Amino acid sequence: MLRTVLFLAWLVVAQGPLLAQDRSAVESRFQLWLETTVWPRAQAAGVSRPTFDAALAGVDLDWNLPDLVPPGAPSQTPPQQQQAEFASPAAYFRPEAVEATVTAGRRMAERHEATLTAVEQATGVPGRIILAIWGRESAYGRADLTHDAFEVLATKGFMSTRAGYFSDELVAALRVAEAGFAPVDGLRSSWAGALGQPQFMPSSVLTYATDGDGDGRIDIWGSEADTLASIGTYLARHGWVAGRDWGFEVMVPPSVSCALEGPDQGRRIAEWEAMGIRRVSGRPFPEAERPQAGYLMMPAGRHGPAFLVTPNFYVLKDYNTSDLYALFVGHVSDRIAFGTAGFAEGWDEMGGLLRSDIADLQRALADRGYDVGGVDGLPGYRTRRSIGHWQEAAGRRPTCFPEPGLLP
């Protein structure tokens, strides 16, 4: 009887986009999707019916999540958002937030010295890097996770801009519950469905979560040792190069174009040095680094600090795709371990641009033949250097960063 009612509701929704926007009809279609699409996939992945029912009992759509596209609605354009990653990189490095993460990280370094040493020996990943990620992701386990993981993943798997990805993660979360990693009725997450102190997506829990305290079980929710070992395992499995740093803050002379940025324009650090790039500390680059590949990274173009980064920087980006995230981790890790100060170069305040404004700029550049890496409203390195190339072609001083009124 229930399936009949749900099927009839689906038929009503299927009549057209306008009807599909009725929330009660969409909710009915959602419940049908859980039963007829998600359950067969979960069952095939080894999830039992009791686990499935316990995880999804009472789960409704969370209409407050971002990037939702209800059935029948037009695809979304980049939203009107004004976040640090989109407009003002300085906001990502608020001094009080950085200092709090560093201070707590130093305490954690002392508390977990033995575990961090063991993890570094096993993975090659420095303990300071692991600590910085832990601090950024969950404030060393102190952050509250306020969302029901199954509700988040089910909602976004049913109606979001990345529905296929989140559908896969929903099935992975059910497998996490089936494996007994965490109580089904207490699986809390971020708004994106990330779990535990390392903030792993469910598929990463299944792949990288590690028993760091030797008790025979994996617990990235309650065990700090398991959390540290899991972060180290993740980075090692994504290609962390043992013995190399993540990068160095540098001074880039005007003779070196900011459009040389990017992981596909690498050259030996000694070559960058020959072009006039120097460490802001005044110290020479380590001899072991000079013959190795380095990459120019200028997250604010000429409006902020510049860096020569190593392949390990891009391993950090595998954890979170934001340049600023990876830079935060590297910077905080240095301050935890070495007591270094803040960036030598300040960040210009670059307010006034929405994500949709940057998308318009990307579209204009793409129409002129530039490779911006996609029209998504995110000023990644391809967008930044395309801005620089366009500025150079137009006879302007290249700044390599989106600014109001940059293109007509």
Coordinates of C-alpha atoms in Angstrom, one line a residue:
M1 CA 0.0 0.0 0.0
L2 CA 2.8 2.4 0.9
R3 CA 4.6 1.8 -2.3
T4 CA 1.4 2.4 -4.3
V5 CA 0.9 5.8 -2.5
L6 CA 4.5 6.8 -3.2
F7 CA 4.3 5.7 -6.8
L8 CA 1.1 7.8 -7.3
A9 CA 2.9 10.8 -5.7
W10 CA 5.7 10.3 -8.1
L11 CA 3.3 10.4 -11.0
V12 CA 1.9 13.6 -9.8
V13 CA 5.3 15.1 -9.5
A14 CA 6.3 13.9 -12.9
Q15 CA 3.5 15.9 -14.5
G16 CA 5.6 19.0 -14.7
P17 CA 8.2 21.3 -13.1
L18 CA 5.6 23.5 -11.4
L19 CA 4.1 20.6 -9.5
A20 CA 7.6 19.4 -8.7
Q21 CA 8.1 22.5 -6.6
D22 CA 5.4 21.5 -4.2
R23 CA 7.4 20.4 -1.2
S24 CA 5.0 17.7 0.0
A25 CA 5.1 16.1 -3.5
V26 CA 8.9 16.3 -3.6
E27 CA 9.1 14.8 -0.1
S28 CA 7.0 11.9 -1.4
R29 CA 9.2 11.4 -4.4
F30 CA 12.2 11.5 -2.0
Q31 CA 10.8 8.6 0.1
L32 CA 10.2 6.6 -3.0
W33 CA 13.7 7.3 -4.2
L34 CA 15.1 6.0 -0.9
E35 CA 13.1 2.8 -1.2
T36 CA 13.5 2.0 -4.9
T37 CA 16.9 3.4 -5.7
V38 CA 19.0 3.7 -2.5
W39 CA 17.9 0.5 -0.9
P40 CA 18.8 -1.8 -3.8
R41 CA 22.2 -0.1 -4.0
A42 CA 22.8 -0.4 -0.3
Q43 CA 21.7 -4.0 -0.2
A44 CA 24.1 -4.9 -3.1
A45 CA 26.9 -3.2 -1.0
G46 CA 26.3 -5.4 1.9
V47 CA 24.0 -3.2 4.0
S48 CA 21.3 -5.1 6.0
R49 CA 17.7 -4.0 6.1
P50 CA 17.8 -3.3 9.9
T51 CA 20.8 -1.0 9.4
F52 CA 19.1 0.7 6.4
D53 CA 15.8 1.2 8.3
A54 CA 17.5 2.5 11.5
A55 CA 19.6 5.0 9.5
L56 CA 16.8 6.4 7.4
A57 CA 13.8 6.1 9.7
G58 CA 12.3 9.6 10.0
V59 CA 14.7 11.2 7.6
D60 CA 13.2 14.0 5.7
L61 CA 14.6 16.5 3.2
D62 CA 16.6 19.3 4.8
W63 CA 15.6 22.3 2.7
N64 CA 18.1 24.6 4.4
L65 CA 21.2 22.9 2.9
P66 CA 23.0 24.8 0.1
D67 CA 23.2 23.9 -3.6
L68 CA 19.8 22.2 -3.7
V69 CA 18.0 21.7 -7.0
P70 CA 14.5 20.2 -6.5
P71 CA 13.2 18.0 -9.2
G72 CA 11.9 20.0 -12.1
A73 CA 13.8 23.2 -11.0
P74 CA 16.2 24.8 -13.4
S75 CA 19.9 24.2 -12.8
Q76 CA 21.5 26.7 -10.4
T77 CA 23.9 29.3 -11.4
P78 CA 26.7 30.2 -8.9
P79 CA 25.0 31.6 -5.8
Q80 CA 25.1 35.1 -4.6
Q81 CA 27.7 34.4 -1.9
Q82 CA 30.5 36.5 -0.5
Q83 CA 32.9 34.0 1.2
A84 CA 36.6 34.2 1.9
E85 CA 37.4 31.8 -0.9
F86 CA 35.5 34.0 -3.4
A87 CA 36.4 37.6 -2.6
S88 CA 38.8 38.4 0.3
P89 CA 41.5 35.9 1.1
A90 CA 42.5 37.9 4.2
A91 CA 39.3 36.7 5.9
Y92 CA 40.5 33.1 5.7
F93 CA 43.5 34.1 7.9
R94 CA 41.9 36.1 10.7
P95 CA 44.8 36.5 13.2
E96 CA 42.7 35.4 16.2
A97 CA 41.6 32.2 14.4
V98 CA 45.1 31.3 13.3
E99 CA 46.6 32.0 16.7
A100 CA 44.0 29.9 18.4
T101 CA 44.7 27.0 16.1
V102 CA 48.4 27.4 16.6
T103 CA 48.2 27.7 20.4
A104 CA 46.0 24.6 20.8
G105 CA 48.2 22.8 18.2
R106 CA 51.3 23.2 20.3
R107 CA 49.5 21.7 23.3
M108 CA 48.4 18.8 21.2
A109 CA 51.9 18.3 19.9
E110 CA 53.1 17.7 23.4
R111 CA 50.2 15.6 24.4
H112 CA 50.4 13.3 21.4
E113 CA 54.1 13.4 20.8
A114 CA 54.5 9.6 20.8
T115 CA 51.5 9.0 18.5
L116 CA 52.6 11.7 16.0
T117 CA 56.1 10.2 15.9
A118 CA 54.8 6.8 15.2
V119 CA 52.4 8.1 12.5
E120 CA 55.2 10.1 10.8
Q121 CA 57.4 7.0 10.8
A122 CA 54.6 4.9 9.3
T123 CA 53.4 7.5 6.7
G124 CA 56.2 10.0 6.1
V125 CA 53.8 12.8 6.9
P126 CA 55.1 15.3 9.5
G127 CA 53.1 15.5 12.7
R128 CA 52.8 19.3 12.4
I129 CA 50.9 18.9 9.1
I130 CA 48.5 16.4 10.7
L131 CA 47.9 18.7 13.7
A132 CA 47.1 21.6 11.4
I133 CA 44.5 19.6 9.5
W134 CA 43.0 18.3 12.7
G135 CA 42.8 21.8 14.1
R136 CA 41.3 23.2 10.9
E137 CA 38.7 20.5 10.4
S138 CA 37.3 20.1 13.9
A139 CA 39.2 22.4 16.3
Y140 CA 41.1 19.3 17.6
G141 CA 37.8 17.4 18.1
R142 CA 36.0 20.3 19.9
A143 CA 33.7 21.4 17.1
D144 CA 30.1 20.4 17.3
L145 CA 28.6 18.5 14.4
T146 CA 25.0 19.5 14.3
H147 CA 23.6 17.7 11.3
D148 CA 22.2 14.2 10.9
A149 CA 24.6 12.7 8.4
F150 CA 22.0 10.5 6.8
E151 CA 19.6 13.4 6.3
V152 CA 22.3 15.5 4.8
L153 CA 23.6 12.9 2.4
A154 CA 20.1 11.7 1.4
T155 CA 18.9 15.2 0.8
K156 CA 22.0 16.1 -1.3
G157 CA 21.9 12.7 -3.1
F158 CA 18.4 13.3 -4.1
M159 CA 18.4 17.0 -5.1
S160 CA 21.7 18.8 -5.3
T161 CA 24.1 20.1 -7.9
R162 CA 26.3 17.0 -7.2
A163 CA 23.6 14.4 -6.7
G164 CA 25.5 11.5 -8.0
Y165 CA 28.5 12.1 -5.7
F166 CA 26.3 12.4 -2.6
S167 CA 24.3 9.4 -3.5
D168 CA 27.5 7.4 -3.5
E169 CA 28.4 8.9 -0.2
L170 CA 25.0 8.0 1.3
V171 CA 25.6 4.4 0.4
A172 CA 29.1 4.6 1.9
A173 CA 27.7 6.1 5.1
L174 CA 25.3 3.1 5.3
R175 CA 28.3 0.8 5.0
V176 CA 30.0 2.7 7.8
A177 CA 27.0 2.1 9.9
E178 CA 26.9 -1.5 8.9
A179 CA 30.5 -2.0 9.9
G180 CA 29.8 -0.6 13.4
F181 CA 32.2 2.3 13.2
A182 CA 29.6 4.6 14.9
P183 CA 26.1 4.3 16.3
V184 CA 23.5 4.5 13.5
D185 CA 21.3 6.9 15.4
G186 CA 24.2 9.2 16.4
L187 CA 26.0 9.7 13.2
R188 CA 26.4 13.5 13.1
S189 CA 28.1 15.4 10.3
S190 CA 28.9 18.8 8.8
W191 CA 26.4 20.4 6.4
A192 CA 28.3 18.5 3.6
G193 CA 28.1 15.1 5.3
A194 CA 31.7 15.0 6.6
L195 CA 32.3 12.7 9.6
G196 CA 34.3 12.5 12.7
Q197 CA 37.3 14.6 13.9
P198 CA 39.2 14.4 10.6
Q199 CA 36.0 15.4 8.8
F200 CA 36.2 12.5 6.3
M201 CA 33.5 11.9 3.8
P202 CA 32.0 8.4 4.3
S203 CA 33.9 6.8 1.4
S204 CA 37.2 8.1 3.0
V205 CA 36.2 6.6 6.3
L206 CA 36.0 3.2 4.6
T207 CA 39.2 3.7 2.7
Y208 CA 41.6 5.6 5.0
A209 CA 40.4 5.4 8.6
T210 CA 43.1 3.7 10.7
D211 CA 43.5 2.2 14.1
G212 CA 46.1 4.4 15.7
D213 CA 45.8 3.3 19.3
G214 CA 46.0 -0.4 18.7
D215 CA 42.8 -1.3 20.4
G216 CA 41.6 -3.3 17.4
R217 CA 38.8 -0.9 16.3
I218 CA 38.6 2.3 14.3
D219 CA 37.1 5.3 16.0
I220 CA 37.6 8.7 14.3
W221 CA 34.9 10.1 16.6
G222 CA 36.3 9.4 20.0
S223 CA 39.9 8.3 19.6
E224 CA 42.5 11.1 19.0
A225 CA 45.1 8.5 18.1
D226 CA 42.9 7.0 15.4
T227 CA 42.2 10.5 14.2
L228 CA 45.9 11.4 13.8
A229 CA 46.7 8.0 12.2
S230 CA 43.8 8.4 9.8
I231 CA 44.8 11.9 8.6
G232 CA 48.4 10.6 8.1
T233 CA 47.2 7.6 6.1
Y234 CA 45.0 9.8 3.9
L235 CA 47.8 12.1 3.0
A236 CA 50.3 9.3 2.5
R237 CA 47.9 7.4 0.2
H238 CA 47.4 10.6 -1.8
G239 CA 51.1 10.9 -2.6
W240 CA 52.8 12.8 0.2
V241 CA 56.5 13.0 -0.5
A242 CA 58.4 12.2 2.6
G243 CA 61.3 14.6 3.3
R244 CA 59.9 17.5 1.4
D245 CA 58.3 20.6 2.8
W246 CA 54.9 22.0 1.7
G247 CA 56.3 25.3 0.5
F248 CA 57.9 28.7 1.3
E249 CA 56.6 32.3 1.3
V250 CA 58.6 34.2 -1.2
M251 CA 59.1 37.6 -2.8
V252 CA 58.3 37.7 -6.5
P253 CA 60.0 40.5 -8.4
P254 CA 58.0 42.5 -11.0
S255 CA 60.0 40.9 -13.7
V256 CA 58.3 37.5 -12.9
S257 CA 54.8 37.4 -14.2
C258 CA 52.1 36.3 -11.7
A259 CA 50.6 34.4 -14.7
L260 CA 53.3 31.8 -14.3
E261 CA 51.3 30.4 -11.4
G262 CA 50.0 26.8 -11.4
P263 CA 50.9 23.2 -10.9
D264 CA 51.4 22.7 -14.7
Q265 CA 54.1 25.4 -14.9
G266 CA 56.6 24.0 -12.4
R267 CA 60.4 24.3 -12.7
R268 CA 63.2 23.5 -10.4
I269 CA 63.4 25.7 -7.3
A270 CA 66.9 26.7 -8.3
E271 CA 65.5 28.0 -11.6
W272 CA 62.9 30.2 -9.8
E273 CA 65.8 31.4 -7.6
A274 CA 67.7 32.4 -10.7
M275 CA 64.7 34.4 -11.9
G276 CA 65.0 36.5 -8.7
I277 CA 62.5 34.8 -6.4
R278 CA 63.7 34.8 -2.8
R279 CA 62.4 33.5 0.6
V280 CA 60.9 36.3 2.6
S281 CA 62.9 35.0 5.6
G282 CA 66.1 35.9 3.9
R283 CA 67.3 32.3 4.4
P284 CA 68.3 30.3 1.3
F285 CA 66.2 27.5 0.0
P286 CA 67.2 24.2 1.6
E287 CA 69.8 22.5 -0.6
A288 CA 67.7 19.3 -0.8
E289 CA 64.8 21.4 -2.3
R290 CA 66.7 23.4 -4.9
P291 CA 66.9 20.6 -7.5
Q292 CA 63.3 19.6 -6.9
A293 CA 60.2 20.9 -8.7
G294 CA 58.5 24.0 -7.3
Y295 CA 55.4 25.8 -8.3
L296 CA 54.4 29.5 -8.1
M297 CA 51.3 30.0 -6.0
M298 CA 49.7 33.5 -5.6
P299 CA 46.3 33.0 -4.1
A300 CA 45.5 36.8 -4.2
G301 CA 47.7 37.6 -7.2
R302 CA 49.7 40.7 -6.6
H303 CA 47.3 41.6 -3.7
G304 CA 48.8 39.3 -1.1
P305 CA 51.6 36.9 -0.2
A306 CA 53.3 34.7 -2.8
F307 CA 54.7 31.2 -2.4
L308 CA 56.8 28.5 -4.0
V309 CA 55.0 25.3 -3.2
T310 CA 56.0 21.6 -3.6
P311 CA 53.9 18.7 -4.8
N312 CA 52.9 18.2 -1.1
F313 CA 50.9 21.4 -1.3
Y314 CA 48.7 19.7 -3.9
V315 CA 48.4 16.7 -1.7
L316 CA 46.9 19.0 0.9
K317 CA 44.5 20.2 -1.7
D318 CA 43.3 16.6 -2.1
Y319 CA 42.0 16.9 1.4
N320 CA 40.2 20.1 0.6
T321 CA 40.4 21.6 -2.9
S322 CA 40.8 25.3 -1.8
D323 CA 44.2 26.9 -2.3
L324 CA 43.5 28.9 0.9
Y325 CA 42.8 25.7 2.9
A326 CA 46.1 24.1 1.9
L327 CA 47.9 27.4 2.6
F328 CA 46.3 27.6 6.0
V329 CA 47.4 24.1 6.9
G330 CA 51.0 24.7 5.7
H331 CA 51.2 28.1 7.5
V332 CA 49.7 26.8 10.8
S333 CA 51.9 23.8 10.7
D334 CA 55.0 26.0 10.5
R335 CA 53.9 28.1 13.3
I336 CA 53.1 25.1 15.5
A337 CA 56.5 23.5 15.0
F338 CA 58.9 26.4 14.4
G339 CA 57.3 29.4 16.1
T340 CA 57.3 31.4 12.9
A341 CA 55.3 34.6 12.7
G342 CA 52.5 35.5 10.3
F343 CA 53.0 36.2 6.6
A344 CA 55.6 38.8 5.8
E345 CA 53.4 40.2 3.0
G346 CA 49.9 41.5 4.0
W347 CA 46.7 40.8 2.2
D348 CA 44.9 43.7 0.4
E349 CA 41.2 44.0 1.3
M350 CA 39.4 42.8 -1.8
G351 CA 35.7 43.2 -1.0
G352 CA 32.8 43.8 -3.2
L353 CA 32.7 40.8 -5.5
L354 CA 30.1 38.0 -5.2
R355 CA 30.6 34.5 -6.5
S356 CA 28.3 35.3 -9.4
D357 CA 30.4 38.3 -10.3
I358 CA 33.5 36.1 -10.6
A359 CA 31.4 33.7 -12.7
D360 CA 30.6 36.6 -15.1
L361 CA 34.3 37.5 -15.3
Q362 CA 35.2 33.8 -16.0
R363 CA 32.6 33.7 -18.7
A364 CA 33.9 36.8 -20.3
L365 CA 37.5 35.5 -20.2
A366 CA 36.4 32.1 -21.6
D367 CA 34.6 33.9 -24.5
R368 CA 37.9 35.5 -25.3
G369 CA 39.6 32.1 -25.5
Y370 CA 41.2 31.9 -22.0
D371 CA 41.2 28.7 -20.0
V372 CA 39.6 29.6 -16.7
G373 CA 39.1 26.1 -15.5
G374 CA 35.3 26.3 -15.6
V375 CA 32.7 28.9 -14.9
D376 CA 32.0 28.2 -11.3
G377 CA 32.6 31.5 -9.5
L378 CA 35.8 30.2 -7.8
P379 CA 39.0 32.2 -8.6
G380 CA 41.3 29.2 -8.9
Y381 CA 44.8 29.4 -10.4
R382 CA 43.5 29.0 -14.0
T383 CA 41.2 32.0 -13.5
R384 CA 43.9 34.0 -11.8
R385 CA 46.5 33.5 -14.4
S386 CA 44.0 34.0 -17.2
I387 CA 43.3 37.4 -15.7
G388 CA 47.0 38.1 -15.7
H389 CA 47.4 37.0 -19.4
W390 CA 44.4 39.3 -20.4
Q391 CA 45.9 42.2 -18.4
E392 CA 49.2 41.7 -20.1
A393 CA 47.6 41.6 -23.6
A394 CA 45.7 44.7 -22.8
G395 CA 48.8 46.6 -21.8
R396 CA 47.9 46.7 -18.1
R397 CA 50.0 45.8 -15.1
P398 CA 49.0 42.2 -14.3
T399 CA 47.5 41.6 -10.9
C400 CA 46.1 38.1 -11.5
F401 CA 43.1 38.5 -9.3
P402 CA 39.4 39.4 -9.9
E403 CA 38.6 43.0 -9.2
P404 CA 35.5 45.1 -9.7
G405 CA 35.2 46.5 -13.2
L406 CA 38.1 44.4 -14.5
L407 CA 36.4 43.6 -17.8
P408 CA 34.0 45.7 -19.8

